[in-house]
mmCIF file with all atom_site columns, C-alpha atoms in Angstrom:
data_model
loop_
_atom_site.group_PDB
_atom_site.id
_atom_site.type_symbol
_atom_site.label_atom_id
_atom_site.label_alt_id
_atom_site.label_comp_id
_atom_site.label_asym_id
_atom_site.label_entity_id
_atom_site.label_seq_id
_atom_site.pdbx_PDB_ins_code
_atom_site.Cartn_x
_atom_site.Cartn_y
_atom_site.Cartn_z
_atom_site.occupancy
_atom_site.B_iso_or_equiv
_atom_site.pdbx_formal_charge
_atom_site.auth_seq_id
_atom_site.auth_comp_id
_atom_site.auth_asym_id
_atom_site.auth_atom_id
_atom_site.pdbx_PDB_model_num
ATOM 1   C CA . MET A 1 1   ? 76.749 137.853 76.884  1.00 49.00 ? 382 MET A CA 1
ATOM 2   C CA . ASN A 1 2   ? 75.923 141.441 77.764  1.00 53.00 ? 383 ASN A CA 1
ATOM 3   C CA . ALA A 1 3   ? 77.746 142.524 80.971  1.00 60.00 ? 384 ALA A CA 1
ATOM 4   C CA . ILE A 1 4   ? 74.849 144.720 82.097  1.00 77.00 ? 385 ILE A CA 1
ATOM 5   C CA . LEU A 1 5   ? 71.822 142.676 83.256  1.00 75.00 ? 386 LEU A CA 1
ATOM 6   C CA . THR A 1 6   ? 68.421 144.084 83.855  1.00 90.00 ? 387 THR A CA 1
ATOM 7   C CA . LYS A 1 7   ? 66.697 143.817 87.146  1.00 91.00 ? 388 LYS A CA 1
ATOM 8   C CA . GLU A 1 8   ? 64.541 141.033 85.708  1.00 92.00 ? 389 GLU A CA 1
ATOM 9   C CA . GLU A 1 9   ? 67.537 139.115 84.591  1.00 90.00 ? 390 GLU A CA 1
ATOM 10  C CA . LYS A 1 10  ? 69.252 139.471 87.955  1.00 92.00 ? 391 LYS A CA 1
ATOM 11  C CA . THR A 1 11  ? 66.081 138.260 89.661  1.00 94.00 ? 392 THR A CA 1
ATOM 12  C CA . PHE A 1 12  ? 65.723 135.327 87.427  1.00 95.00 ? 393 PHE A CA 1
ATOM 13  C CA . TYR A 1 13  ? 69.348 134.348 87.861  1.00 94.00 ? 394 TYR A CA 1
ATOM 14  C CA . ASN A 1 14  ? 69.000 134.465 91.600  1.00 95.00 ? 395 ASN A CA 1
ATOM 15  C CA . GLN A 1 15  ? 65.935 132.257 91.325  1.00 97.00 ? 396 GLN A CA 1
ATOM 16  C CA . GLN A 1 16  ? 67.978 129.859 89.226  1.00 97.00 ? 397 GLN A CA 1
ATOM 17  C CA . CYS A 1 17  ? 70.731 129.917 91.769  1.00 96.00 ? 398 CYS A CA 1
ATOM 18  C CA . ARG A 1 18  ? 68.366 129.033 94.636  1.00 97.00 ? 399 ARG A CA 1
ATOM 19  C CA . LEU A 1 19  ? 66.580 126.343 92.486  1.00 97.00 ? 400 LEU A CA 1
ATOM 20  C CA . THR A 1 20  ? 69.945 124.702 91.587  1.00 97.00 ? 401 THR A CA 1
ATOM 21  C CA . LYS A 1 21  ? 71.170 124.813 95.243  1.00 96.00 ? 402 LYS A CA 1
ATOM 22  C CA . GLU A 1 22  ? 67.780 123.327 96.416  1.00 97.00 ? 403 GLU A CA 1
ATOM 23  C CA . ILE A 1 23  ? 67.795 120.500 93.877  1.00 96.00 ? 404 ILE A CA 1
ATOM 24  C CA . CYS A 1 24  ? 71.368 119.512 94.674  1.00 95.00 ? 405 CYS A CA 1
ATOM 25  C CA . LYS A 1 25  ? 70.591 119.748 98.431  1.00 94.00 ? 406 LYS A CA 1
ATOM 26  C CA . MET A 1 26  ? 67.655 117.449 98.087  1.00 94.00 ? 407 MET A CA 1
ATOM 27  C CA . HIS A 1 27  ? 69.649 115.070 96.000  1.00 93.00 ? 408 HIS A CA 1
ATOM 28  C CA . LEU A 1 28  ? 72.332 114.853 98.707  1.00 93.00 ? 409 LEU A CA 1
ATOM 29  C CA . LEU A 1 29  ? 69.686 114.358 101.413 1.00 94.00 ? 410 LEU A CA 1
ATOM 30  C CA . TYR A 1 30  ? 67.963 111.715 99.350  1.00 91.00 ? 411 TYR A CA 1
ATOM 31  C CA . LEU A 1 31  ? 71.369 109.846 99.088  1.00 91.00 ? 412 LEU A CA 1
ATOM 32  C CA . ASP A 1 32  ? 72.075 110.347 102.767 1.00 93.00 ? 413 ASP A CA 1
ATOM 33  C CA . ASN A 1 33  ? 68.690 108.821 103.559 1.00 94.00 ? 414 ASN A CA 1
ATOM 34  C CA . ILE A 1 34  ? 69.416 105.836 101.418 1.00 90.00 ? 415 ILE A CA 1
ATOM 35  C CA . LYS A 1 35  ? 72.686 105.400 103.308 1.00 92.00 ? 416 LYS A CA 1
ATOM 36  C CA . LYS A 1 36  ? 70.848 105.573 106.630 1.00 94.00 ? 417 LYS A CA 1
ATOM 37  C CA . GLN A 1 37  ? 68.481 102.945 105.553 1.00 92.00 ? 418 GLN A CA 1
ATOM 38  C CA . ILE A 1 38  ? 71.190 100.680 104.469 1.00 91.00 ? 419 ILE A CA 1
ATOM 39  C CA . SER A 1 39  ? 72.895 100.983 107.863 1.00 90.00 ? 420 SER A CA 1
ATOM 40  C CA . CYS A 1 40  ? 69.616 100.359 109.613 1.00 89.00 ? 421 CYS A CA 1
ATOM 41  C CA . LEU A 1 41  ? 69.068 97.259  107.600 1.00 89.00 ? 422 LEU A CA 1
ATOM 42  C CA . LYS A 1 42  ? 72.605 95.945  108.229 1.00 88.00 ? 423 LYS A CA 1
ATOM 43  C CA . PHE A 1 43  ? 71.983 96.386  111.849 1.00 87.00 ? 424 PHE A CA 1
ATOM 44  C CA . LYS A 1 44  ? 68.703 94.416  111.613 1.00 85.00 ? 425 LYS A CA 1
ATOM 45  C CA . GLU A 1 45  ? 70.423 91.722  109.532 1.00 83.00 ? 426 GLU A CA 1
ATOM 46  C CA . ARG A 1 46  ? 72.913 91.188  112.298 1.00 84.00 ? 427 ARG A CA 1
ATOM 47  C CA . PHE A 1 47  ? 70.458 90.526  114.934 1.00 82.00 ? 428 PHE A CA 1
ATOM 48  C CA . GLU A 1 48  ? 67.673 88.990  112.879 1.00 79.00 ? 429 GLU A CA 1
ATOM 49  C CA . LYS A 1 49  ? 69.507 86.609  110.695 1.00 74.00 ? 430 LYS A CA 1
ATOM 50  C CA . THR A 1 50  ? 66.483 84.484  109.959 1.00 74.00 ? 431 THR A CA 1
ATOM 51  C CA . ASN A 1 51  ? 64.767 87.370  108.005 1.00 76.00 ? 432 ASN A CA 1
ATOM 52  C CA . PRO A 1 52  ? 66.010 87.356  104.350 1.00 81.00 ? 433 PRO A CA 1
ATOM 53  C CA . GLU A 1 53  ? 63.738 90.380  103.655 1.00 86.00 ? 434 GLU A CA 1
ATOM 54  C CA . PHE A 1 54  ? 66.286 92.733  105.275 1.00 83.00 ? 435 PHE A CA 1
ATOM 55  C CA . THR A 1 55  ? 69.092 91.497  102.947 1.00 84.00 ? 436 THR A CA 1
ATOM 56  C CA . ALA A 1 56  ? 66.956 91.836  99.893  1.00 87.00 ? 437 ALA A CA 1
ATOM 57  C CA . LYS A 1 57  ? 65.869 95.414  100.840 1.00 89.00 ? 438 LYS A CA 1
ATOM 58  C CA . ARG A 1 58  ? 69.540 96.309  101.648 1.00 87.00 ? 439 ARG A CA 1
ATOM 59  C CA . GLN A 1 59  ? 70.847 95.033  98.353  1.00 88.00 ? 440 GLN A CA 1
ATOM 60  C CA . LEU A 1 60  ? 68.195 96.880  96.447  1.00 89.00 ? 441 LEU A CA 1
ATOM 61  C CA . LEU A 1 61  ? 69.093 100.060 98.236  1.00 90.00 ? 442 LEU A CA 1
ATOM 62  C CA . GLU A 1 62  ? 72.877 99.544  97.656  1.00 90.00 ? 443 GLU A CA 1
ATOM 63  C CA . GLU A 1 63  ? 72.155 98.995  93.969  1.00 88.00 ? 444 GLU A CA 1
ATOM 64  C CA . LYS A 1 64  ? 70.028 102.237 93.922  1.00 84.00 ? 445 LYS A CA 1
ATOM 65  C CA . LEU A 1 65  ? 73.056 104.064 95.543  1.00 82.00 ? 446 LEU A CA 1
ATOM 66  C CA . GLN A 1 66  ? 75.531 102.771 92.977  1.00 84.00 ? 447 GLN A CA 1
ATOM 67  C CA . GLN A 1 67  ? 73.309 103.650 89.959  1.00 81.00 ? 448 GLN A CA 1
ATOM 68  C CA . ASN A 1 68  ? 74.025 106.954 87.992  1.00 71.00 ? 449 ASN A CA 1
ATOM 69  C CA . ASP A 1 69  ? 70.653 107.250 86.528  1.00 77.00 ? 450 ASP A CA 1
ATOM 70  C CA . SER A 1 70  ? 69.111 109.994 88.753  1.00 85.00 ? 451 SER A CA 1
ATOM 71  C CA . LEU A 1 71  ? 67.887 113.034 87.013  1.00 89.00 ? 452 LEU A CA 1
ATOM 72  C CA . ILE A 1 72  ? 70.726 115.076 88.311  1.00 92.00 ? 453 ILE A CA 1
ATOM 73  C CA . GLN A 1 73  ? 73.325 112.649 86.896  1.00 92.00 ? 454 GLN A CA 1
ATOM 74  C CA . ILE A 1 74  ? 71.696 112.550 83.579  1.00 93.00 ? 455 ILE A CA 1
ATOM 75  C CA . VAL A 1 75  ? 71.554 116.369 83.475  1.00 96.00 ? 456 VAL A CA 1
ATOM 76  C CA . LEU A 1 76  ? 75.280 116.578 84.378  1.00 96.00 ? 457 LEU A CA 1
ATOM 77  C CA . SER A 1 77  ? 76.261 114.071 81.847  1.00 95.00 ? 458 SER A CA 1
ATOM 78  C CA . ASN A 1 78  ? 74.626 116.135 79.245  1.00 96.00 ? 459 ASN A CA 1
ATOM 79  C CA . MET A 1 79  ? 76.224 119.403 80.268  1.00 97.00 ? 460 MET A CA 1
ATOM 80  C CA . SER A 1 80  ? 79.600 120.645 79.013  1.00 97.00 ? 461 SER A CA 1
ATOM 81  C CA . PRO A 1 81  ? 82.356 119.119 81.256  1.00 97.00 ? 462 PRO A CA 1
ATOM 82  C CA . LYS A 1 82  ? 83.418 122.455 82.454  1.00 97.00 ? 463 LYS A CA 1
ATOM 83  C CA . ASN A 1 83  ? 79.899 123.475 83.648  1.00 98.00 ? 464 ASN A CA 1
ATOM 84  C CA . ALA A 1 84  ? 79.110 120.044 85.150  1.00 97.00 ? 465 ALA A CA 1
ATOM 85  C CA . TRP A 1 85  ? 82.313 120.315 87.153  1.00 96.00 ? 466 TRP A CA 1
ATOM 86  C CA . ILE A 1 86  ? 81.501 123.762 88.438  1.00 96.00 ? 467 ILE A CA 1
ATOM 87  C CA . ILE A 1 87  ? 78.065 122.446 89.570  1.00 97.00 ? 468 ILE A CA 1
ATOM 88  C CA . GLU A 1 88  ? 79.521 119.293 91.177  1.00 95.00 ? 469 GLU A CA 1
ATOM 89  C CA . LYS A 1 89  ? 82.184 121.203 92.996  1.00 94.00 ? 470 LYS A CA 1
ATOM 90  C CA . THR A 1 90  ? 79.787 124.111 94.093  1.00 94.00 ? 471 THR A CA 1
ATOM 91  C CA . TYR A 1 91  ? 76.712 122.128 95.085  1.00 94.00 ? 472 TYR A CA 1
ATOM 92  C CA . LEU A 1 92  ? 77.416 118.404 95.250  1.00 93.00 ? 473 LEU A CA 1
ATOM 93  C CA . SER A 1 93  ? 80.841 118.048 96.818  1.00 90.00 ? 474 SER A CA 1
ATOM 94  C CA . ASN A 1 94  ? 81.586 117.791 100.584 1.00 81.00 ? 475 ASN A CA 1
ATOM 95  C CA . ASN A 1 95  ? 84.107 120.600 100.115 1.00 76.00 ? 476 ASN A CA 1
ATOM 96  C CA . TYR A 1 96  ? 83.491 123.020 103.006 1.00 76.00 ? 477 TYR A CA 1
ATOM 97  C CA . ASN A 1 97  ? 85.886 125.644 101.622 1.00 81.00 ? 478 ASN A CA 1
ATOM 98  C CA . SER A 1 98  ? 83.507 128.138 99.970  1.00 82.00 ? 479 SER A CA 1
ATOM 99  C CA . GLU A 1 99  ? 86.530 129.696 98.098  1.00 88.00 ? 480 GLU A CA 1
ATOM 100 C CA . TRP A 1 100 ? 87.722 126.417 96.511  1.00 90.00 ? 481 TRP A CA 1
ATOM 101 C CA . TYR A 1 101 ? 87.426 127.982 93.109  1.00 92.00 ? 482 TYR A CA 1
ATOM 102 C CA . LEU A 1 102 ? 90.266 130.538 93.800  1.00 92.00 ? 483 LEU A CA 1
ATOM 103 C CA . ASP A 1 103 ? 92.668 127.557 93.069  1.00 91.00 ? 484 ASP A CA 1
ATOM 104 C CA . TYR A 1 104 ? 91.329 127.483 89.519  1.00 93.00 ? 485 TYR A CA 1
ATOM 105 C CA . PHE A 1 105 ? 89.699 130.828 88.553  1.00 92.00 ? 486 PHE A CA 1
ATOM 106 C CA . SER A 1 106 ? 89.708 134.512 89.555  1.00 94.00 ? 487 SER A CA 1
ATOM 107 C CA . LYS A 1 107 ? 86.637 135.384 91.490  1.00 94.00 ? 488 LYS A CA 1
ATOM 108 C CA . THR A 1 108 ? 85.261 137.318 88.415  1.00 94.00 ? 489 THR A CA 1
ATOM 109 C CA . THR A 1 109 ? 85.919 134.499 86.062  1.00 95.00 ? 490 THR A CA 1
ATOM 110 C CA . PHE A 1 110 ? 84.304 131.917 88.466  1.00 96.00 ? 491 PHE A CA 1
ATOM 111 C CA . TYR A 1 111 ? 81.091 133.989 88.909  1.00 94.00 ? 492 TYR A CA 1
ATOM 112 C CA . LYS A 1 112 ? 80.878 134.333 85.065  1.00 95.00 ? 493 LYS A CA 1
ATOM 113 C CA . ARG A 1 113 ? 81.319 130.645 84.546  1.00 97.00 ? 494 ARG A CA 1
ATOM 114 C CA . LYS A 1 114 ? 79.135 129.675 87.482  1.00 96.00 ? 495 LYS A CA 1
ATOM 115 C CA . ARG A 1 115 ? 76.316 131.766 85.862  1.00 96.00 ? 496 ARG A CA 1
ATOM 116 C CA . GLU A 1 116 ? 76.774 129.919 82.552  1.00 97.00 ? 497 GLU A CA 1
ATOM 117 C CA . ALA A 1 117 ? 76.788 126.520 84.438  1.00 98.00 ? 498 ALA A CA 1
ATOM 118 C CA . ILE A 1 118 ? 73.686 127.312 86.434  1.00 98.00 ? 499 ILE A CA 1
ATOM 119 C CA . LYS A 1 119 ? 71.854 128.365 83.285  1.00 97.00 ? 500 LYS A CA 1
ATOM 120 C CA . GLU A 1 120 ? 72.740 125.224 81.442  1.00 97.00 ? 501 GLU A CA 1
ATOM 121 C CA . PHE A 1 121 ? 71.921 123.088 84.497  1.00 98.00 ? 502 PHE A CA 1
ATOM 122 C CA . VAL A 1 122 ? 68.369 124.573 84.854  1.00 97.00 ? 503 VAL A CA 1
ATOM 123 C CA . ASP A 1 123 ? 67.770 124.586 80.995  1.00 96.00 ? 504 ASP A CA 1
ATOM 124 C CA . LEU A 1 124 ? 68.629 120.759 80.879  1.00 96.00 ? 505 LEU A CA 1
ATOM 125 C CA . TYR A 1 125 ? 66.825 120.046 84.192  1.00 95.00 ? 506 TYR A CA 1
ATOM 126 C CA . PHE A 1 126 ? 63.584 121.349 82.830  1.00 92.00 ? 507 PHE A CA 1
ATOM 127 C CA . SER A 1 127 ? 64.072 119.972 79.262  1.00 89.00 ? 508 SER A CA 1
ATOM 128 C CA . ASN A 1 128 ? 64.327 116.355 80.371  1.00 55.00 ? 509 ASN A CA 1
#
């Protein structure tokens, strides 16, 4: 890969970064929403034991939460393990240390590999 990027390439990469971040953020919000619905249904089950509808809905949501068939999971499973790991650690983990990568890479190496991971993620996301 050529080390010198054109302005258009930099702009496109920045858009890919924002897109990847937003896709992952929405995925996490979606999972969080399912967890909240499950909690709400558990609460309702506790006080309205005569309504089996709550149990059925809760079980359905719990199954959905356990499944690994979301588009993001499919994309990650089709990525190279190294790139999938970078996307997961950067955008999908609850790691609040923004410099987690320094335990594994130099800053330059991380950003080079992150660029590759984002490109692969976006390419696969839109090819599915």
